[in-house]
Amino acid sequence: MIQIRTTTPFEGQQPGTSGLRKKVTVFQQPHYVENFVQSTFDALEGFAGQTLVVGGDGRYFNREAIQTVIKMAAANGFGRVLVGEGGLMSTPAASNLIRKYKAFGGLILSASHNPGGPHGDFGIKYNAGNGGPAPEKITDAIYARTKIINSFKISDLGDVNLDKLGDSRIENLTVEVIDPVSDYEALMATLFDFEAIRALFVSGFRMKFDAMSAITGPYAHAILEKTLGAKGGTVMNGTPLPDFGGHHPDPNLVHAKEIYDLAMASDGPDFCAASDGDGDRNLIIGKGRFVTPSDSLAVLAANAHLAPGYKAGLAGIARSMPTSGAADRVADALKIKIYETPTGWKFFGNLLDAGLATICGEESAGTGSSHVREKDGLWAVLLWLNILAVRRQSVDAIMREHWAKFGRNYYARHDYEEVESQGANDLMAALRQQLPNLAGQAFGSLVVRAADDFAYHDPVDGSDSHRQGVRILFEDASRIVYRLSGTGTSGATLRVYIERYEPDPTRHDLETSVALADLIDVSRSLSKLTHFTGRSQPSVIT
Ligand code: G1P
Ligand code: ZN
């Protein structure tokens, strides 16, 4: 029976940048999930009888939340729910399913790369019919609803068996438990030359993929080992665990150190990669050669035509503002447009929908293309494999050739985590105040060419975004960018992005910290970083 239950709003149910992300214990409060899901449904129109895609990254509380979502979808009048077996579904796979089956939208249960388990984080976000994160119009409407919600609708029927493939019914809703991998694998098979990649593995090419005990395990086992013939054991940590084995499922050099060390070993594999909690981020490391996400975007764009799905070339490339300018040089050479957007994947969605860009990427290890409307970790890995299979060179050799042709953008991101919010805000305010006076100022040999607060005019919907990060641009094409994180859960995180362009191939072998040393000093002195934050060193360098 469908029940209408009364509820009261919770404080702090802000939609955030991509849905709701909180501690598991917050989500476990009675009616917390129900309030958010009902607010989401209330903010949407026209879904009666339509399909909703539901799945998550397998973290603690995934199954409970999915049962609630299904019973509420039934009570609110959806016609069909497509849910991944075991409640599992990567974020890019969910995006694909929404698009492929023309679903009304989807609810993705994940807190991305944040830790899981009973004391970790949980999250829910709504993706719209194009397969991408809900536009601001919808997230604002959801937020408005969460503040006044007083009832929700739910079926009182029993739980769905998520471990058995096939259809069942709850009220008038058909629940279809599907294999979360097969549609995604089928999409990948249309984009990449699986034969060539198979031949690469047959030739003795060795790879390791770290699924970080998160969602990409089943995808990587199926695609890399079963279909493409990588030998058993290629996939590490391939079983999704509710607490990700106690690790942060964040594929950076701190949390994915195991695979980094493997890649750097003299007898290590030819190619190493990793993905995050929900499968949308990627880490790429060749034997002895870490590839920065910014460089990876540039190399993928320059070589995409080697994969069948991109053989006609790219319509354009999009990168977030803090991502290095390496992709810009590729776009110039390909005579296509480069779009520089604010941080966050949602800005790419419009460009992809309008056919203006084909490949997009962010310095934070997110790369993707027009095949879905989310960034896609395994996609990036497979495009790399396709390129390696065609070029038959090492990752290191490919990087060196790339830099010789386009120049090298030395790059690092310094994160100052959990700093006091007041200090972080004051630092940004002081920087903004300095902006009009910076042009022409010299810091040693570095002379400021221009300085601004990044603003973006969306060429598709005409919207404007302001105050997206302070940019200090130097005459030698070096750059320092400051912005505050929008995704942190405690205090403020100051991100400082440091970049130097080096055209001279005889100088492409420097340690990044050496190449950037003078800029790093300037990044701290110019912002009076220690004065405002009390820190003299970043918490994480990526
Ligand atoms: C971070 C990344 C950003 C990414 C976002 C969501 O946001 O920097 O590139 O889109 O996570 O995955 P931030 O914490 O910097 O606001
Ligand atoms: Zn993620």
Coordinates of C-alpha atoms and ligand atoms in Angstrom, one line a residue:
M1 CA 0.0 0.0 0.0
I2 CA 1.1 3.5 -0.7
Q3 CA 1.6 5.5 2.5
I4 CA 1.8 9.3 3.0
R5 CA 3.9 9.9 6.0
T6 CA 4.5 13.2 7.7
T7 CA 8.0 14.6 8.1
T8 CA 9.8 17.7 9.1
P9 CA 12.7 19.4 7.2
F10 CA 16.3 19.0 8.2
E11 CA 18.8 21.7 8.6
G12 CA 21.6 21.8 6.1
Q13 CA 20.2 19.7 3.3
Q14 CA 21.9 21.9 0.8
P15 CA 22.3 20.4 -2.7
G16 CA 26.0 21.2 -2.9
T17 CA 27.7 21.1 -6.2
S18 CA 26.6 17.6 -7.1
G19 CA 23.7 16.5 -4.8
L20 CA 23.8 15.8 -1.2
R21 CA 27.0 14.5 0.5
K22 CA 27.1 14.0 4.3
K23 CA 28.4 11.5 6.9
V24 CA 26.6 8.1 6.9
T25 CA 25.4 8.9 10.4
V26 CA 23.5 11.9 9.1
F27 CA 21.9 9.9 6.4
Q28 CA 20.9 7.3 8.9
Q29 CA 18.6 9.7 10.8
P30 CA 15.0 8.8 10.4
H31 CA 13.4 10.4 7.2
Y32 CA 16.7 11.9 6.1
V33 CA 16.9 10.0 2.8
E34 CA 13.1 10.2 2.4
N35 CA 13.2 13.9 2.7
F36 CA 15.8 14.3 0.1
V37 CA 14.3 11.8 -2.4
Q38 CA 10.8 13.3 -2.0
S39 CA 12.2 16.8 -2.4
T40 CA 13.9 15.6 -5.6
F41 CA 10.7 14.0 -7.0
D42 CA 8.7 17.1 -6.0
A43 CA 11.2 19.3 -8.0
L44 CA 10.6 17.2 -11.1
E45 CA 7.6 17.1 -13.5
G46 CA 6.3 14.6 -15.9
F47 CA 7.8 11.4 -14.7
A48 CA 4.6 9.4 -14.2
G49 CA 5.1 6.0 -15.8
Q50 CA 8.7 6.8 -16.8
T51 CA 12.0 5.0 -16.0
L52 CA 14.3 5.9 -13.1
V53 CA 17.9 4.5 -13.1
V54 CA 19.2 3.7 -9.6
G55 CA 22.5 2.5 -8.4
G56 CA 25.5 3.3 -6.2
D57 CA 29.2 2.6 -5.6
G58 CA 28.5 -0.1 -3.0
R59 CA 29.6 2.0 0.0
Y60 CA 28.1 1.4 3.4
F61 CA 24.3 2.2 3.5
N62 CA 24.0 1.7 -0.3
R63 CA 21.5 -1.1 -0.1
E64 CA 19.3 0.5 2.6
A65 CA 19.1 3.8 0.6
I66 CA 18.3 1.9 -2.6
Q67 CA 15.4 0.1 -1.0
T68 CA 14.0 3.4 0.2
V69 CA 14.4 5.0 -3.2
I70 CA 12.6 2.1 -4.9
K71 CA 9.7 2.1 -2.6
M72 CA 9.4 5.9 -3.0
A73 CA 9.7 5.7 -6.8
A74 CA 6.8 3.2 -6.6
A75 CA 4.7 5.5 -4.4
N76 CA 5.4 8.6 -6.5
G77 CA 4.3 7.0 -9.8
F78 CA 7.4 6.0 -11.7
G79 CA 6.7 3.2 -14.2
R80 CA 10.1 1.4 -14.1
V81 CA 13.3 1.3 -12.1
L82 CA 16.5 0.0 -13.5
V83 CA 18.7 -1.0 -10.7
G84 CA 22.2 -2.6 -10.8
E85 CA 22.6 -6.1 -9.4
G86 CA 23.7 -5.8 -5.8
G87 CA 22.7 -2.1 -6.0
L88 CA 26.0 -1.5 -7.8
M89 CA 26.5 0.9 -10.7
S90 CA 29.4 3.2 -11.5
T91 CA 28.5 6.9 -12.1
P92 CA 29.5 6.8 -15.8
A93 CA 27.5 3.5 -16.3
A94 CA 24.5 5.2 -14.7
S95 CA 24.8 8.1 -17.1
N96 CA 25.0 5.6 -20.0
L97 CA 21.9 3.7 -18.9
I98 CA 19.9 6.9 -18.5
R99 CA 20.8 7.9 -22.1
K100 CA 20.5 4.4 -23.6
Y101 CA 17.1 3.6 -22.2
K102 CA 15.8 7.1 -22.4
A103 CA 15.1 7.2 -18.7
F104 CA 13.5 10.2 -17.1
G105 CA 16.6 10.5 -14.9
G106 CA 18.6 8.6 -12.3
L107 CA 19.5 8.6 -8.6
I108 CA 23.2 7.8 -8.0
L109 CA 24.3 6.9 -4.5
S110 CA 27.9 7.8 -3.9
A111 CA 30.2 10.2 -2.1
S112 CA 32.7 9.7 -5.0
H113 CA 36.3 9.5 -3.6
N114 CA 35.4 10.2 0.0
P115 CA 36.0 7.4 2.5
G116 CA 33.1 5.0 3.2
G117 CA 32.1 2.7 6.1
P118 CA 29.8 3.4 9.0
H119 CA 31.9 6.5 9.9
G120 CA 32.5 7.6 6.4
D121 CA 30.5 9.6 3.9
F122 CA 27.4 8.9 1.8
G123 CA 25.7 10.8 -0.9
I124 CA 22.8 11.0 -3.3
K125 CA 22.6 13.0 -6.5
Y126 CA 20.0 13.3 -9.2
N127 CA 21.0 13.1 -12.9
A128 CA 18.7 14.4 -15.5
G129 CA 17.5 12.8 -18.8
N130 CA 20.7 13.8 -20.7
G131 CA 22.6 11.6 -18.3
G132 CA 24.4 14.4 -16.6
P133 CA 24.2 16.0 -13.1
A134 CA 21.0 18.0 -12.6
P135 CA 21.3 21.6 -13.7
E136 CA 21.2 24.3 -11.1
K137 CA 17.6 25.1 -11.9
I138 CA 16.7 21.6 -10.6
T139 CA 19.2 21.5 -7.7
D140 CA 17.9 24.9 -6.5
A141 CA 14.3 23.6 -6.7
I142 CA 15.3 20.5 -4.7
Y143 CA 16.9 22.6 -2.1
A144 CA 13.9 24.9 -1.8
R145 CA 11.7 21.8 -1.3
T146 CA 14.0 20.3 1.5
K147 CA 13.4 23.4 3.5
I148 CA 9.6 23.1 3.6
I149 CA 8.9 19.4 3.1
N150 CA 6.2 18.0 5.4
S151 CA 5.3 14.6 3.9
F152 CA 6.7 11.9 1.7
K153 CA 5.1 9.0 -0.2
I154 CA 6.4 5.4 0.2
S155 CA 5.2 1.9 -0.4
D156 CA 5.0 -0.3 2.6
L157 CA 5.7 -3.5 0.6
G158 CA 8.8 -5.5 1.3
D159 CA 12.4 -5.2 0.0
V160 CA 13.3 -6.0 -3.5
N161 CA 15.9 -8.8 -3.9
L162 CA 18.8 -6.8 -5.4
D163 CA 20.9 -10.0 -5.9
K164 CA 18.7 -11.7 -8.4
L165 CA 18.6 -10.5 -12.0
G166 CA 15.1 -9.9 -13.5
D167 CA 11.8 -8.2 -13.0
S168 CA 9.6 -7.8 -10.0
R169 CA 6.8 -5.4 -9.1
I170 CA 6.1 -3.0 -6.3
E171 CA 2.7 -1.4 -6.5
N172 CA 2.6 -0.3 -10.2
L173 CA 6.3 -0.1 -10.6
T174 CA 8.4 -2.6 -12.5
V175 CA 11.8 -3.1 -10.9
E176 CA 14.4 -4.5 -13.2
V177 CA 17.6 -5.7 -11.6
I178 CA 20.2 -5.6 -14.4
D179 CA 23.8 -6.4 -14.9
P180 CA 25.4 -3.0 -14.3
V181 CA 28.4 -3.9 -16.5
S182 CA 27.1 -5.2 -19.8
D183 CA 25.6 -2.0 -21.3
Y184 CA 28.7 -0.1 -20.3
E185 CA 31.0 -2.7 -21.9
A186 CA 28.9 -2.6 -25.0
L187 CA 29.4 1.2 -25.2
M188 CA 33.1 0.9 -24.8
A189 CA 33.2 -1.7 -27.5
T190 CA 31.8 0.8 -29.9
L191 CA 34.4 3.4 -29.0
F192 CA 37.6 1.4 -28.9
D193 CA 39.5 -1.1 -31.0
F194 CA 39.1 -4.1 -28.7
E195 CA 41.0 -6.3 -31.2
A196 CA 44.0 -4.1 -31.1
I197 CA 44.0 -4.0 -27.3
R198 CA 43.7 -7.8 -27.1
A199 CA 46.7 -8.1 -29.4
L200 CA 48.6 -5.7 -27.2
F201 CA 48.0 -8.0 -24.2
V202 CA 48.9 -11.1 -26.2
S203 CA 52.2 -9.4 -27.1
G204 CA 53.1 -9.6 -23.4
F205 CA 52.1 -6.0 -22.3
R206 CA 51.6 -6.0 -18.6
M207 CA 49.1 -3.8 -16.7
K208 CA 47.8 -3.3 -13.2
F209 CA 44.5 -1.6 -12.4
D210 CA 43.7 -0.6 -8.9
A211 CA 39.9 -0.5 -8.3
M212 CA 40.5 0.6 -4.7
S213 CA 37.9 -1.8 -3.4
A214 CA 35.3 0.4 -5.1
I215 CA 32.9 0.2 -7.9
T216 CA 35.2 -0.3 -10.9
G217 CA 36.2 -3.8 -9.8
P218 CA 33.4 -5.6 -11.6
Y219 CA 33.8 -3.4 -14.7
A220 CA 37.6 -3.9 -14.8
H221 CA 37.4 -7.7 -14.2
A222 CA 34.9 -8.0 -17.0
I223 CA 36.4 -5.7 -19.6
L224 CA 40.2 -5.8 -19.0
E225 CA 40.6 -9.5 -17.9
K226 CA 37.7 -11.3 -19.4
T227 CA 37.1 -9.5 -22.7
L228 CA 40.5 -8.0 -23.5
G229 CA 42.6 -10.8 -22.2
A230 CA 44.7 -9.1 -19.6
K231 CA 46.0 -11.8 -17.3
G232 CA 44.3 -12.7 -14.0
G233 CA 45.5 -10.5 -11.2
T234 CA 45.7 -7.4 -13.5
V235 CA 42.8 -5.9 -11.4
M236 CA 43.8 -5.3 -7.8
N237 CA 41.3 -4.6 -5.0
G238 CA 38.6 -5.6 -7.5
T239 CA 35.8 -6.4 -5.0
P240 CA 33.7 -3.5 -3.9
L241 CA 33.7 -3.2 -0.1
P242 CA 31.3 -1.1 2.0
D243 CA 34.3 0.6 3.6
F244 CA 36.7 0.4 0.6
G245 CA 39.0 -1.7 2.8
G246 CA 39.4 1.3 5.1
H247 CA 41.1 3.4 2.4
H248 CA 40.2 6.7 0.7
P249 CA 39.1 5.5 -2.8
D250 CA 40.8 8.5 -4.3
P251 CA 43.3 7.7 -7.1
N252 CA 45.9 10.3 -6.3
L253 CA 49.5 9.8 -5.4
V254 CA 48.8 9.8 -1.7
H255 CA 45.9 7.3 -1.6
A256 CA 46.9 5.2 -4.6
K257 CA 50.5 4.9 -3.4
E258 CA 50.5 1.1 -3.8
I259 CA 50.0 1.3 -7.6
Y260 CA 52.3 4.3 -7.9
D261 CA 55.1 2.3 -6.2
L262 CA 54.4 -0.6 -8.5
A263 CA 54.7 1.6 -11.6
M264 CA 57.9 3.1 -10.5
A265 CA 59.6 -0.3 -9.8
S266 CA 62.2 -1.2 -12.4
D267 CA 60.5 -4.5 -13.1
G268 CA 57.0 -3.0 -12.8
P269 CA 54.2 -3.3 -15.3
D270 CA 54.1 -1.3 -18.5
F271 CA 51.0 0.5 -17.5
C272 CA 49.2 1.2 -14.2
A273 CA 45.9 2.9 -13.6
A274 CA 43.3 3.4 -10.9
S275 CA 39.8 4.8 -10.5
D276 CA 37.9 6.3 -7.6
G277 CA 34.9 5.2 -5.4
D278 CA 32.2 5.7 -8.0
G279 CA 34.4 5.2 -11.1
D280 CA 34.5 8.6 -12.7
R281 CA 38.1 9.6 -11.9
N282 CA 41.3 8.1 -13.3
L283 CA 45.0 7.8 -12.5
I284 CA 47.4 7.0 -15.3
I285 CA 51.0 6.0 -14.6
G286 CA 53.3 4.4 -17.2
K287 CA 56.3 2.4 -16.2
G288 CA 58.4 5.1 -14.4
R289 CA 56.2 7.9 -15.7
F290 CA 53.4 9.5 -13.8
V291 CA 51.1 11.4 -16.2
T292 CA 49.4 14.4 -14.7
P293 CA 45.7 14.6 -15.4
S294 CA 46.2 17.8 -17.4
D295 CA 48.8 16.1 -19.6
S296 CA 46.6 13.0 -19.9
L297 CA 43.8 15.2 -21.3
A298 CA 46.2 16.7 -23.8
V299 CA 47.6 13.3 -24.9
L300 CA 44.2 11.8 -25.2
A301 CA 43.0 14.7 -27.3
A302 CA 46.0 14.6 -29.6
N303 CA 45.7 10.8 -30.1
A304 CA 41.9 10.2 -29.9
H305 CA 41.7 9.8 -33.7
L306 CA 43.5 6.4 -33.2
A307 CA 40.4 5.0 -31.6
P308 CA 37.4 4.1 -33.8
G309 CA 34.9 6.2 -31.8
Y310 CA 36.9 9.4 -32.5
K311 CA 38.4 8.7 -35.9
A312 CA 36.4 11.6 -37.4
G313 CA 38.3 14.0 -35.1
L314 CA 37.1 16.2 -32.2
A315 CA 34.6 19.0 -32.4
G316 CA 36.4 20.8 -29.6
I317 CA 38.2 20.3 -26.2
A318 CA 37.0 21.6 -22.9
R319 CA 39.0 22.0 -19.7
S320 CA 38.3 23.5 -16.4
M321 CA 40.2 26.8 -15.7
P322 CA 42.7 25.4 -13.2
T323 CA 43.6 22.5 -15.5
S324 CA 46.9 23.2 -17.3
G325 CA 47.1 24.8 -20.7
A326 CA 48.6 21.6 -22.3
A327 CA 45.3 20.8 -24.0
D328 CA 45.1 24.3 -25.4
R329 CA 48.3 23.7 -27.5
V330 CA 46.8 20.5 -28.9
A331 CA 43.6 22.3 -29.8
D332 CA 45.6 25.0 -31.6
A333 CA 47.5 22.3 -33.6
L334 CA 44.2 20.5 -34.4
K335 CA 42.6 23.9 -35.3
I336 CA 39.7 23.3 -33.0
K337 CA 38.3 25.3 -30.2
I338 CA 39.3 25.0 -26.6
Y339 CA 36.7 25.9 -23.9
E340 CA 37.9 27.0 -20.5
T341 CA 35.1 26.5 -17.9
P342 CA 34.8 26.9 -14.2
T343 CA 35.6 23.9 -12.0
G344 CA 33.0 21.1 -11.9
W345 CA 31.8 18.7 -14.5
K346 CA 28.4 20.3 -15.0
F347 CA 29.8 23.1 -17.2
F348 CA 30.9 20.5 -19.7
G349 CA 27.4 19.1 -20.1
N350 CA 26.1 22.0 -22.1
L351 CA 29.1 22.0 -24.5
L352 CA 28.7 18.2 -25.0
D353 CA 25.0 18.4 -25.5
A354 CA 25.5 21.2 -28.1
G355 CA 28.2 19.2 -29.9
L356 CA 30.8 22.0 -29.3
A357 CA 33.2 19.7 -27.5
T358 CA 34.1 16.0 -27.7
I359 CA 36.7 15.6 -25.0
C360 CA 36.7 17.3 -21.6
G361 CA 38.9 17.1 -18.6
E362 CA 39.9 18.5 -15.2
E363 CA 43.2 18.6 -13.3
S364 CA 41.4 16.6 -10.5
A365 CA 41.7 13.4 -12.5
G366 CA 38.4 13.6 -14.3
T367 CA 38.4 13.0 -18.1
G368 CA 35.6 12.1 -20.4
S369 CA 33.9 12.6 -23.7
S370 CA 30.6 12.9 -25.4
H371 CA 29.8 9.2 -24.9
V372 CA 28.2 10.0 -21.5
R373 CA 27.6 13.1 -19.4
E374 CA 29.9 12.3 -16.5
K375 CA 33.6 11.9 -16.3
D376 CA 34.6 8.3 -16.9
G377 CA 37.6 6.6 -15.3
L378 CA 37.7 3.3 -17.2
W379 CA 37.0 5.2 -20.5
A380 CA 40.2 7.1 -20.0
V381 CA 42.1 3.9 -19.2
L382 CA 40.7 2.2 -22.3
L383 CA 41.5 5.2 -24.6
W384 CA 45.1 5.1 -23.3
L385 CA 45.2 1.3 -24.0
N386 CA 43.9 1.9 -27.5
I387 CA 46.6 4.5 -28.1
L388 CA 49.3 2.3 -26.7
A389 CA 48.0 -0.6 -28.8
V390 CA 48.3 1.4 -32.0
R391 CA 51.5 3.3 -31.2
R392 CA 53.3 0.4 -29.5
Q393 CA 55.5 2.9 -27.6
S394 CA 55.9 3.2 -23.8
V395 CA 53.9 5.8 -21.9
D396 CA 57.2 7.6 -21.2
A397 CA 58.1 7.7 -24.9
I398 CA 54.6 9.0 -25.8
M399 CA 54.9 11.7 -23.2
R400 CA 58.4 12.8 -24.4
E401 CA 57.3 13.0 -28.0
H402 CA 54.2 15.0 -26.9
W403 CA 56.3 17.5 -25.0
A404 CA 58.9 17.8 -27.8
K405 CA 56.1 18.7 -30.1
F406 CA 53.9 20.9 -27.9
G407 CA 56.2 21.9 -25.0
R408 CA 55.8 20.8 -21.4
N409 CA 53.4 22.3 -18.9
Y410 CA 55.0 21.6 -15.5
Y411 CA 52.1 21.4 -13.1
A412 CA 51.2 20.9 -9.4
R413 CA 48.2 21.4 -7.2
H414 CA 48.9 22.3 -3.6
D415 CA 45.9 21.7 -1.2
Y416 CA 45.8 23.3 2.2
E417 CA 43.1 21.2 3.8
E418 CA 40.9 21.9 6.8
V419 CA 42.1 25.4 7.3
E420 CA 40.0 27.7 9.3
S421 CA 37.2 29.1 7.1
Q422 CA 37.7 32.7 8.2
G423 CA 41.4 32.7 7.3
A424 CA 40.8 31.1 3.9
N425 CA 38.1 33.6 3.1
D426 CA 40.3 36.5 4.2
L427 CA 43.1 35.2 2.0
M428 CA 40.9 35.2 -1.0
A429 CA 39.5 38.6 -0.2
A430 CA 43.0 40.1 0.2
L431 CA 44.0 38.5 -3.2
R432 CA 41.0 40.0 -4.9
Q433 CA 41.8 43.4 -3.5
Q434 CA 45.3 43.2 -4.9
L435 CA 44.1 42.2 -8.4
P436 CA 44.0 45.7 -10.0
N437 CA 47.6 46.5 -8.9
L438 CA 49.3 43.2 -9.9
A439 CA 50.0 43.7 -13.6
G440 CA 53.6 44.7 -14.2
Q441 CA 54.8 43.7 -10.8
A442 CA 57.9 41.5 -10.7
F443 CA 58.7 38.7 -8.3
G444 CA 62.3 37.9 -9.1
S445 CA 62.3 37.0 -12.8
L446 CA 58.6 36.5 -12.9
V447 CA 56.6 39.4 -14.1
V448 CA 52.8 39.5 -13.8
R449 CA 51.1 40.0 -17.2
A450 CA 47.6 40.0 -16.0
A451 CA 45.5 39.0 -12.9
D452 CA 41.8 38.5 -12.6
D453 CA 39.0 36.6 -10.9
F454 CA 37.8 34.0 -13.5
A455 CA 34.4 34.5 -15.0
Y456 CA 32.6 32.3 -17.5
H457 CA 30.0 33.0 -20.0
D458 CA 28.3 29.8 -21.1
P459 CA 28.0 29.9 -24.9
V460 CA 25.1 27.5 -24.8
D461 CA 22.6 28.7 -22.2
G462 CA 24.0 32.3 -21.9
S463 CA 24.5 32.1 -18.2
D464 CA 27.3 33.8 -16.4
S465 CA 29.4 32.5 -13.5
H466 CA 31.6 34.9 -11.6
R467 CA 34.4 34.6 -8.9
Q468 CA 35.5 31.2 -10.0
G469 CA 39.1 31.6 -8.9
V470 CA 41.9 34.1 -8.8
R471 CA 44.4 33.8 -11.7
I472 CA 47.8 35.4 -11.7
L473 CA 49.2 35.1 -15.2
F474 CA 52.9 35.7 -15.8
E475 CA 54.7 36.9 -18.9
D476 CA 56.4 33.6 -19.5
A477 CA 53.0 31.8 -19.6
S478 CA 53.4 30.6 -16.0
R479 CA 50.4 30.8 -13.9
I480 CA 49.2 30.6 -10.3
V481 CA 45.5 30.0 -9.5
Y482 CA 43.8 30.2 -6.1
R483 CA 40.4 28.9 -5.3
L484 CA 38.5 27.4 -2.3
S485 CA 37.1 23.9 -2.7
G486 CA 33.4 23.6 -3.0
T487 CA 33.3 19.9 -2.0
G488 CA 35.1 19.8 1.4
T489 CA 33.1 18.5 4.4
S490 CA 35.1 20.2 7.3
G491 CA 36.6 23.7 7.4
A492 CA 37.9 25.1 4.1
T493 CA 40.3 23.7 1.6
L494 CA 42.5 26.2 -0.3
R495 CA 43.7 24.9 -3.6
V496 CA 46.7 26.5 -5.2
Y497 CA 47.4 25.5 -8.8
I498 CA 50.9 26.2 -10.1
E499 CA 52.0 25.9 -13.7
R500 CA 55.0 26.7 -15.8
Y501 CA 55.3 26.3 -19.6
E502 CA 58.6 25.0 -20.9
P503 CA 59.1 24.8 -24.7
D504 CA 62.7 23.8 -24.6
P505 CA 63.1 20.0 -24.9
T506 CA 66.4 20.0 -23.2
R507 CA 64.6 21.1 -20.1
H508 CA 61.8 18.5 -20.1
D509 CA 63.5 16.3 -17.5
L510 CA 63.3 18.4 -14.5
E511 CA 61.6 17.3 -11.2
T512 CA 58.3 19.1 -11.1
S513 CA 59.1 20.6 -7.7
V514 CA 62.4 22.0 -9.1
A515 CA 60.7 23.4 -12.3
L516 CA 58.1 25.1 -10.2
A517 CA 60.3 26.1 -7.2
D518 CA 60.2 29.9 -7.7
L519 CA 56.5 29.9 -8.5
I520 CA 55.8 27.9 -5.4
D521 CA 57.5 30.5 -3.3
V522 CA 55.6 33.3 -5.0
S523 CA 52.3 31.4 -4.5
R524 CA 52.9 31.6 -0.7
S525 CA 54.3 35.1 -0.4
L526 CA 51.9 36.8 -2.8
S527 CA 48.9 35.4 -0.9
K528 CA 50.4 35.8 2.6
L529 CA 49.5 32.2 2.9
T530 CA 51.1 31.5 6.3
H531 CA 49.7 34.7 7.7
F532 CA 46.1 33.8 6.8
T533 CA 46.2 30.1 7.2
G534 CA 48.9 29.4 9.7
R535 CA 50.3 26.8 7.2
S536 CA 53.7 26.8 5.6
Q537 CA 53.3 23.5 3.7
P538 CA 50.4 22.1 1.8
S539 CA 48.6 19.0 3.2
V540 CA 48.5 17.3 -0.2
I541 CA 50.4 17.9 -3.4
T542 CA 48.9 16.3 -6.6
Ligands
G1P1 C1 36.7 18.9 -6.7 C2 37.6 19.0 -7.9 C3 36.8 19.4 -9.2 C4 35.7 18.3 -9.3 C5 34.9 18.1 -8.1 C6 33.9 17.0 -8.2 O1 36.1 20.1 -6.5 O2 38.6 20.0 -7.8 O3 37.6 19.4 -10.3 O4 34.9 18.6 -10.4 O5 35.8 17.9 -7.0 O6 34.5 15.8 -8.4 P1 36.5 21.2 -5.4 O7 36.7 20.5 -4.1 O8 37.9 21.7 -5.9 O9 35.5 22.3 -5.4
ZN2 ZN 34.0 10.2 -8.3

